[in-house]
Short mmCIF file of C-alpha atoms and ligand atoms in Angstrom, two decimals:
data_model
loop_
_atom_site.label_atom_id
_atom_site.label_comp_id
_atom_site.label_asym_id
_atom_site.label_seq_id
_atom_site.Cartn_x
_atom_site.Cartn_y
_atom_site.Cartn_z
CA UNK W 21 60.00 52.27 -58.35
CA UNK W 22 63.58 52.14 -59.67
CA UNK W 23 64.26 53.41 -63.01
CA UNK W 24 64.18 51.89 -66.39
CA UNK W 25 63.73 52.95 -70.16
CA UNK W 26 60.70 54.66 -69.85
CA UNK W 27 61.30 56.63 -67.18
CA UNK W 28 61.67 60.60 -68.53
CA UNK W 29 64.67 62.68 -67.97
CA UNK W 30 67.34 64.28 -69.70
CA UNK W 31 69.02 61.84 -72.12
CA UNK W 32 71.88 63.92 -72.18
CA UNK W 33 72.70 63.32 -68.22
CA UNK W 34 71.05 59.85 -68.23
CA UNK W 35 74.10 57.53 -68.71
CA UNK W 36 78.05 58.37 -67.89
CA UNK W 37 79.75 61.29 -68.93
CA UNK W 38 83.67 61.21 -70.06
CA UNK W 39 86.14 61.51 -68.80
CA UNK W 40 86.40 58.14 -68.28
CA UNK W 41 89.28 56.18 -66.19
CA UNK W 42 92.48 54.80 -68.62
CA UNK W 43 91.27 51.67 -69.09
CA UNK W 44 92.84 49.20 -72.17
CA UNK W 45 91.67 45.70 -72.96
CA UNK W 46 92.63 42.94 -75.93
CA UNK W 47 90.14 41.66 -78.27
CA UNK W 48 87.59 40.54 -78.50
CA UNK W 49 86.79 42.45 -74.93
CA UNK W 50 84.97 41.81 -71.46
CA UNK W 51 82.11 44.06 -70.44
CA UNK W 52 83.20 43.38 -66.77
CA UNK W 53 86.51 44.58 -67.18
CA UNK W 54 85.02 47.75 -68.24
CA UNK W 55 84.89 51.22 -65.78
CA UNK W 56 81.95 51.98 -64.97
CA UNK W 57 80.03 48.67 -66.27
CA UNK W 58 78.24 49.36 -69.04
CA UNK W 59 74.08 48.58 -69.26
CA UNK W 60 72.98 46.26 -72.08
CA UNK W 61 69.24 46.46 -69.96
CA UNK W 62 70.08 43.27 -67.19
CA UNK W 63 68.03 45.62 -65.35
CA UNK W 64 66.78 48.80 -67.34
CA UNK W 65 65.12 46.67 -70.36
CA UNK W 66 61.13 46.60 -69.97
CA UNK W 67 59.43 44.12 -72.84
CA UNK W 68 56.00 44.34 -73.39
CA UNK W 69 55.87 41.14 -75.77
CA UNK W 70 56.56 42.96 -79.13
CA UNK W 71 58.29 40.19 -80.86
CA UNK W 72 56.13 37.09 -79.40
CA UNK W 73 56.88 33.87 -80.51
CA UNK W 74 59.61 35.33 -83.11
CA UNK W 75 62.87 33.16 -83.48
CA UNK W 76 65.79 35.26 -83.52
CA UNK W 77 69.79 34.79 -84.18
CA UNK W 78 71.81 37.49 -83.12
CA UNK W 79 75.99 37.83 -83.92
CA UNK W 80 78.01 39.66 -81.29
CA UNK W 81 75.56 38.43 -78.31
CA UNK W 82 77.90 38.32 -75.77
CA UNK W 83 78.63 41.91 -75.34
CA UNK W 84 77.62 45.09 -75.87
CA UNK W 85 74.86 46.30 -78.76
CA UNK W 86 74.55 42.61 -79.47
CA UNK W 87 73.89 41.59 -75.63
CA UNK W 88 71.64 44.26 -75.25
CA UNK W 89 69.54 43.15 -78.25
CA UNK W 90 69.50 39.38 -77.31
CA UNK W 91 68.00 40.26 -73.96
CA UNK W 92 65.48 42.93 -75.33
CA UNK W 93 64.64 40.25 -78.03
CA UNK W 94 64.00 37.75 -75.26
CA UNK W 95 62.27 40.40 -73.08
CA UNK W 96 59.90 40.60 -76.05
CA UNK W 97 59.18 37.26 -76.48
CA UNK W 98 61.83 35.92 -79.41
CA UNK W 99 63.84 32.68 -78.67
CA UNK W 100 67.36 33.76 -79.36
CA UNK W 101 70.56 31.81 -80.41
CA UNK W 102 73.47 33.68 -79.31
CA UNK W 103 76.68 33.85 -81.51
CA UNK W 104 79.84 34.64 -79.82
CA UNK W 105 83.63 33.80 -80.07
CA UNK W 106 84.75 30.67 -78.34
CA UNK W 107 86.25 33.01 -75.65
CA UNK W 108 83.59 34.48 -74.63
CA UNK W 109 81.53 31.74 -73.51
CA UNK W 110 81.17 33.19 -69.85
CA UNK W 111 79.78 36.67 -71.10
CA UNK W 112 77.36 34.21 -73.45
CA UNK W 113 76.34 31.96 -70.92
CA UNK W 114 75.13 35.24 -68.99
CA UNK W 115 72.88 36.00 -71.66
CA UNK W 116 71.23 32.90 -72.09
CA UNK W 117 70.51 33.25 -68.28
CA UNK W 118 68.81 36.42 -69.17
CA UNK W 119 67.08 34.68 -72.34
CA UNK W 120 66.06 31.88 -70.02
CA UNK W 121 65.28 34.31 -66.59
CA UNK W 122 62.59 35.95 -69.81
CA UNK W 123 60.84 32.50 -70.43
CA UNK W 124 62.33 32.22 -73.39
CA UNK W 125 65.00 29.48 -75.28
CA UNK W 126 68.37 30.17 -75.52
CA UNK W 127 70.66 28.63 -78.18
CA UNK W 128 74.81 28.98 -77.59
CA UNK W 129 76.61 29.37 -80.57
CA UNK W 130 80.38 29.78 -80.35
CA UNK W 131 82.47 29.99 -83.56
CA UNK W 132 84.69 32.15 -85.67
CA UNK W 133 82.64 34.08 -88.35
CA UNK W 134 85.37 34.88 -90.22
CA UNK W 135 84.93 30.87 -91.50
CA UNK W 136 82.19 30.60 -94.41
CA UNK W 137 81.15 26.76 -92.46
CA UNK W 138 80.69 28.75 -89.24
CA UNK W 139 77.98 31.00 -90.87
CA UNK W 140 76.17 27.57 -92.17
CA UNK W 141 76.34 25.95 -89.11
CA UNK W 142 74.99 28.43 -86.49
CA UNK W 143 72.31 28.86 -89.09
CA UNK W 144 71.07 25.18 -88.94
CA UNK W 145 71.26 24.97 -85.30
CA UNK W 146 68.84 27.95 -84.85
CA UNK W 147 66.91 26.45 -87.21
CA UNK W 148 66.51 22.98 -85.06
CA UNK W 149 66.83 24.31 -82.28
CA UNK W 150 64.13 27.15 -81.62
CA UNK W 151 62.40 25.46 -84.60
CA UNK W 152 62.81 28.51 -87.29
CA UNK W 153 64.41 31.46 -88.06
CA UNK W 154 62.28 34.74 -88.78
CA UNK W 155 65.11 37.69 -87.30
CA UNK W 156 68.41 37.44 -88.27
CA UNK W 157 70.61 40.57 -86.50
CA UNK W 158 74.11 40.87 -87.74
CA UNK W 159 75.59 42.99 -84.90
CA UNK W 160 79.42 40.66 -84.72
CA UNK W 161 82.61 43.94 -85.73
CA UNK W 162 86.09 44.36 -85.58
CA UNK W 163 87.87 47.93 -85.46
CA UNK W 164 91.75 47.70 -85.87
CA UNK W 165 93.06 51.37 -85.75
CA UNK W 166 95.37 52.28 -87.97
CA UNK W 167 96.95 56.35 -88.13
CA UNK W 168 99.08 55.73 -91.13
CA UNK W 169 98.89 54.56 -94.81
CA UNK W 170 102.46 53.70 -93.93
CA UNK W 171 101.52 51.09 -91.49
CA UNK W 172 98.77 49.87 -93.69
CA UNK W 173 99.00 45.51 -93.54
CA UNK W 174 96.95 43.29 -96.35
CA UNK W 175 96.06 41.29 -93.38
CA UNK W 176 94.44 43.94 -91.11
CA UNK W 177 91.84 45.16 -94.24
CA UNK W 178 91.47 40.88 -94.75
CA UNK W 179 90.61 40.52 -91.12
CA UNK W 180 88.05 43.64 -90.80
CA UNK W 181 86.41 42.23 -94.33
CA UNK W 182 86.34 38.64 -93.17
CA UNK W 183 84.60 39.77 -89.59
CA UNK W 184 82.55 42.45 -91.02
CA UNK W 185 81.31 41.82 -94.51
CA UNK W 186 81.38 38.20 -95.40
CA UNK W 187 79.18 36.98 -92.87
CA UNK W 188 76.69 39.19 -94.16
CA UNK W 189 76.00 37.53 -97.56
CA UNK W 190 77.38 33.90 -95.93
CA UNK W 191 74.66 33.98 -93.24
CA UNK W 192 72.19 35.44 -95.06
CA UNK W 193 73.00 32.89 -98.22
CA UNK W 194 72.50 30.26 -95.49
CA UNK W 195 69.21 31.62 -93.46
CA UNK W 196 67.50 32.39 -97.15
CA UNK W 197 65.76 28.79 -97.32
CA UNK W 198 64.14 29.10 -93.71
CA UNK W 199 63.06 33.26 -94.11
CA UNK W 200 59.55 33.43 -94.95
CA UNK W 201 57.53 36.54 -95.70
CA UNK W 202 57.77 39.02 -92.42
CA UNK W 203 61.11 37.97 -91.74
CA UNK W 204 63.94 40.52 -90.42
CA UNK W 205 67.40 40.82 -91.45
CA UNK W 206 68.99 43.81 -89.23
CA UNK W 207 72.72 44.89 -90.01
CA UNK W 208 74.69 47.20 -88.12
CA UNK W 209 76.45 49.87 -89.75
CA UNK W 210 78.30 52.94 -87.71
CA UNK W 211 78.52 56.88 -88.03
CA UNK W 212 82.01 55.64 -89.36
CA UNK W 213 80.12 54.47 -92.17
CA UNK W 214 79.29 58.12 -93.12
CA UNK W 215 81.93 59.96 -91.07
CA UNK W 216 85.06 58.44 -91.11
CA UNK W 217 87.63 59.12 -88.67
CA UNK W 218 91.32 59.31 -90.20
CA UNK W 219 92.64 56.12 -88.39
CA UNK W 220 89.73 53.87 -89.29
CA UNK W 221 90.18 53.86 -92.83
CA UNK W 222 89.70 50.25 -93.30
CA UNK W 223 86.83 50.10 -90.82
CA UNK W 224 84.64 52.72 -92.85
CA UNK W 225 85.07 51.32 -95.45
CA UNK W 226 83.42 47.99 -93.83
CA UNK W 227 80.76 49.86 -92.11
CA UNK W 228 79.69 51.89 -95.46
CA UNK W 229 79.76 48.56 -97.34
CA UNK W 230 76.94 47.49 -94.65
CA UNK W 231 75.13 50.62 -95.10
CA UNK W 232 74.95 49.69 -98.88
CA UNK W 233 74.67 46.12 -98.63
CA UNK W 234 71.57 46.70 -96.67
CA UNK W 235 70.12 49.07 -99.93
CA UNK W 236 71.02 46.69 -102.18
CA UNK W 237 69.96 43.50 -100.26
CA UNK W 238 66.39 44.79 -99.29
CA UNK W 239 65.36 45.44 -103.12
CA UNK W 240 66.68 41.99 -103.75
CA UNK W 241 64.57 40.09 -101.02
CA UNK W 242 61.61 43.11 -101.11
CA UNK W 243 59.62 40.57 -103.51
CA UNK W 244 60.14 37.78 -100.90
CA UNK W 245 58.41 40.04 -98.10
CA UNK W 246 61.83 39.93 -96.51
CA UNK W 247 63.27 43.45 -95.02
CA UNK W 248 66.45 44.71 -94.92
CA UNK W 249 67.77 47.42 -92.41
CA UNK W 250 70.32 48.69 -90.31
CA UNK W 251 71.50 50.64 -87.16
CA UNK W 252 74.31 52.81 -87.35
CA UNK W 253 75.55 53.41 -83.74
CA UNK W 254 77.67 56.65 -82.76
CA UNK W 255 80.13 56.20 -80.30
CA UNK W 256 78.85 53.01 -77.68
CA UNK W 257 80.10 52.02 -74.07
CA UNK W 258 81.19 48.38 -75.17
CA UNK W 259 84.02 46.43 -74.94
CA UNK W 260 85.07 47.35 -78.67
CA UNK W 261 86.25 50.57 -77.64
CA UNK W 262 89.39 49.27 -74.93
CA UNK W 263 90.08 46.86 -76.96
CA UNK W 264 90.95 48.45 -80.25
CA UNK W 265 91.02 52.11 -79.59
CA UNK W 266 94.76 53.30 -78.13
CA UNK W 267 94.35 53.69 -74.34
CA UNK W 268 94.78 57.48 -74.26
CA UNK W 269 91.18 57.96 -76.46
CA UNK W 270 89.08 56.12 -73.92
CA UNK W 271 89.12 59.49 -71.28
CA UNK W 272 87.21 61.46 -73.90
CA UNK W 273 85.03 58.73 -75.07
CA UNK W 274 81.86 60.53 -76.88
CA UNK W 275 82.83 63.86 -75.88
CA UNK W 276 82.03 64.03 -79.99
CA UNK W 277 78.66 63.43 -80.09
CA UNK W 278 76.23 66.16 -79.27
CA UNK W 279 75.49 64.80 -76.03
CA UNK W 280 78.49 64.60 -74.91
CA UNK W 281 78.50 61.66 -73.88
CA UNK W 282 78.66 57.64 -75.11
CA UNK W 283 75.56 55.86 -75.97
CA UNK W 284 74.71 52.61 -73.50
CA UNK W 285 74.24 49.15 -75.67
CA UNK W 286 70.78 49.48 -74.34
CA UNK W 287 69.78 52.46 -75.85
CA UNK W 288 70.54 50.71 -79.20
CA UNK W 289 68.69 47.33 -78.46
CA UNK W 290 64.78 49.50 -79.11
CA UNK W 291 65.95 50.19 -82.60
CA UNK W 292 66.89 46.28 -83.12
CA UNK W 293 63.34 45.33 -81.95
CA UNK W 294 61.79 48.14 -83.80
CA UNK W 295 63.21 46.98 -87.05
CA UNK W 296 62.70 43.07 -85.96
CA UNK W 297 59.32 43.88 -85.78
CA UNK W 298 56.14 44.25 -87.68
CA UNK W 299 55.89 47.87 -86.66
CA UNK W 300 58.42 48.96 -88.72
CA UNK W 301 56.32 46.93 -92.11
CA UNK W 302 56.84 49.75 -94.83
CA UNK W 303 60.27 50.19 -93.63
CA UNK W 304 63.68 48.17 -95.52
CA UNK W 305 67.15 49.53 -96.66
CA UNK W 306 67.03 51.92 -94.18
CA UNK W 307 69.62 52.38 -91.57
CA UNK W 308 68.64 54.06 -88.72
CA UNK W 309 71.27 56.81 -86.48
CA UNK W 310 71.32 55.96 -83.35
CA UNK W 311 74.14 58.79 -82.34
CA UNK W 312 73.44 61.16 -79.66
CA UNK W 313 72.40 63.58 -81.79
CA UNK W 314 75.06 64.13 -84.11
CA UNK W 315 73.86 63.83 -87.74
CA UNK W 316 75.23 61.14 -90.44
CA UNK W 317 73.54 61.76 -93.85
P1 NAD X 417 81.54 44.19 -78.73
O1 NAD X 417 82.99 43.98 -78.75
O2 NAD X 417 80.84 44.03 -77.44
O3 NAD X 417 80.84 43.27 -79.79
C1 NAD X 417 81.47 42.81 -80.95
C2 NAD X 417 81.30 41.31 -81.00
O4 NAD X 417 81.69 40.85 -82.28
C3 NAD X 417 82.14 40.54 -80.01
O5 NAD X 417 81.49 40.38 -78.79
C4 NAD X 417 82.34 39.19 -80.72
O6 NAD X 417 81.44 38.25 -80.20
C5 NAD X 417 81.94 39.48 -82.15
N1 NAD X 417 82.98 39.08 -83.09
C6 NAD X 417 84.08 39.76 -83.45
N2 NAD X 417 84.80 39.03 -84.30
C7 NAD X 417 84.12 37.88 -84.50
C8 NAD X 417 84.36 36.73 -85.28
N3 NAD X 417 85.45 36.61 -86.06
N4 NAD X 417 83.47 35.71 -85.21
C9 NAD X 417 82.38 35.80 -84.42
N5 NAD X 417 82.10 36.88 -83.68
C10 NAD X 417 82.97 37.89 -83.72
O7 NAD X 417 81.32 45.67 -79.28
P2 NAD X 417 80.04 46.45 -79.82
O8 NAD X 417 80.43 47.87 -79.80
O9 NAD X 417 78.80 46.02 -79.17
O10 NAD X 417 80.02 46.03 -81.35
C11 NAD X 417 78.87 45.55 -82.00
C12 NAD X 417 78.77 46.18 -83.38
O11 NAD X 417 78.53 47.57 -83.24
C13 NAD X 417 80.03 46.05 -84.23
O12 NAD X 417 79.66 45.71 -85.55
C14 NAD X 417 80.60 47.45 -84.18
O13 NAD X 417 81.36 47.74 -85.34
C15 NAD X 417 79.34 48.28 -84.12
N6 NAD X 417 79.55 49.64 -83.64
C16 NAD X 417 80.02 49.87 -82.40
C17 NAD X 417 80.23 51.18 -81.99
C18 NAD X 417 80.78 51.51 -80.63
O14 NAD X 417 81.14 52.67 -80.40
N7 NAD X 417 80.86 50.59 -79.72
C19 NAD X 417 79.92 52.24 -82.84
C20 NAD X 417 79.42 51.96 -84.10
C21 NAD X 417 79.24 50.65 -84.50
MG1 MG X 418 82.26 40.32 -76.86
#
C-alpha cells in the first residue's frame, strides 16, 4: 500500500530537505512551477468524514496551506467554495476537481480581497450556493520583504494590511448573519507573528495582529457558540516563498526549524480540520504552532 498521513516514520526525513534548487517566481505564485512539487494531500490526504455535511469557505484555496485544507475539508465531507485571485483560476479549477473527485460541491470564487465588496460577495455566493456557511478559514497572505527602514514604502505596509487584516473583520462582518452556534472561524497567523525576522517587519506585524484578532474575536462571538482560532505555520513549501523571498534564501529553505527541513501544506491542512471541527469544542482564541518543532510562545 503506498504511503499516506498515517503511515509512521520519521517526520524529520518524511518530506524534502534543503538545499533546494534557485528557483524565483512573481506573485501571487504557481505550485507547478515549484522544485520539487510540493504536496497539499492530491494523494497523501486520507478523510474519514470528520466534517460531514459542514459548508466551508476557504481564502488562499488555490495553493499551498489553503489548497491543502480545501481538499482535506472535502475529503472530510465539507462542501467548499474556493477563493483565489483571478489568476489563478487553473490552480483553482484543480481543486474543485479534487472537491468534486471527494463527492463533494465545489464553489469558484475569484476576486481581489483587498476590496471590502469582494469579501461580501464571496460570502453570499457560499451562502446560495452550498446552502450555508458553518467554517470560514482565512488562509489568503502576502509577504513583501523588505531589509531596510530606508526602503520602507506607505504602499507596501497598505498592501500587506489590505491582503492580510481587513478581510478578516470584512468577511467575518459579512458571514456573521449566516454563523450559527458550532460554527468555525480559522485564521492563519505565522511563527513571524511571534518571531519576526528583520526583513519582514511589516509582515509580523500583520501576522501578530491575526494572532490577536483571533483572542479578541473569540471572546466577542464565545456567547454566540462561535469559535475563534488560528494556525501559525513555520516555514511551508508553497508558492509564497519564490515569490516574495529574494532568490538566494530559497536553497536553505527551513534549514531554521528544528527539523531541518520545510513543512508540506499538507501537514498543516489536520490542524484546519481539527479546529473546523467539533473535536476541538472547548477550544477558541487559540492559535495552534504548526513549526517543525521550533517553539513560538
Ligand atoms: P500561497 O501563495 O500558496 O497562498 C497565498 C494565497 O493568498 C494565494 O494563493 C492567493 O490566492 C491569496 N491571496 C493573496 N493576495 C490576495 C488577494 N488580494 N485577494 C485574494 N486572495 C489573495 O502561500 P501559502 O504559504 O500557502 O500562504 C497561505 C497563508 O499561510 C498566508 O497567510 C501566509 O502568510 C501563511 N504562512 C505561510 C508560511 C510559509 O512559509 N509558506 C509560513 C507562515 C504563514
Ligand atoms: Mg496561489
Amino acid at each position: 500500500m503506498a504511503d499516506n498521513m498515517y503511515t509512521p516514520q520519521n517526520p524529520v526525513t518524511q518530506y524534502p530537505q534543503p538545499p533546494f534548487e534557485h528557483q524565483q517566481q512573481s506573485a501571487p505564485g504557481d505550485v507547478h512551477a515549484m522544485k520539487p512539487e510540493p504536496d497539499h494531500g492530491e494523494t497523501s490526504y486520507v478523510g474519514s468524514g470528520r466534517l460531514a455535511g459542514r459548508k466551508a469557505l476557504v481564502t488562499g484555496a488555490d495553493s499551498g496551506i489553503g489548497r491543502a485544507t480545501a481538499i482535506a475539508f472535502a475529503r472530510e465531507g465539507a462542501g467548499v467554495a474556493l477563493s483565489y485571485l483571478a489568476e489563478e483560476q487553473s490552480q483553482a479549477e484543480e481543486v474543485a476537481a479534487l472537491v468534486r473527485d471527494a463527492g463533494r460541491t465545489a464553489v469558484l470564487l475569484p476576486g481581489d480581497l483587498q476590496v471590502e465588496q469582494t469579501n461580501a460577495d464571496i460570502v453570499e455566493k457560499t451562502v446560495a450556493e452550498l446552502g450555508g456557511l458553518d467554517i470560514l478559514a482565512i488562509i489568503a497572505g502576502v509577504m513583501p520583504t523588505v531589509s531596510s527602514i530606508d526602503d520602507f514604502e506607505t504602499e507596501t505596509l497598505d498592501h500587506v494590511l489590505k491582503a492580510n487584516i481587513y478581510p478578516l473583520f470584512w468577511l467575518t462582518k459579512a458571514a456573521s448573519k449566516h454563523l450559527k452556534p458550532g460554527a468555525s472561524i480559522i485564521t492563519t497567523s505565522s511563527i513571524q507573528g511571534f518571531q519576526p525576522s528583520p526583513d519582514l517587519a511589516e509582515y509580523a506585524v500583520s501576522k501578530a495582529g491575526i494572532a490577536n484578532w483571533t483572542r479578541a474575536m473569540a471572546q466577542q462571538l464565545a456567547e454566540r457558540g462561535i469559535r475563534v482560532n488560528g494556525v501559525a505555520p513555520g516555514p511551508v513549501w508553497t508558492p509564497l516563498q519564490p515569490a516574495f523571498v529574494p532568490n538566494e534564501k530559497i536553497e536553505s529553505f527551513g534549514s531554521e526549524a528544528a527539523y531541518g527541513r520545510p513543512g508540506q501544506a499538507v501537514e498543516l491542512a489536520p490542524s484546519f480540520v481539527f479546529l473546523a471541527s467539533q473535536e476541538s469544542s472547548y477550544i477558541s482564541g487559540e492559535t495552534i504552532a504548526v513549526t517543525g518543532g521550533t517553539p513560538i510562545h
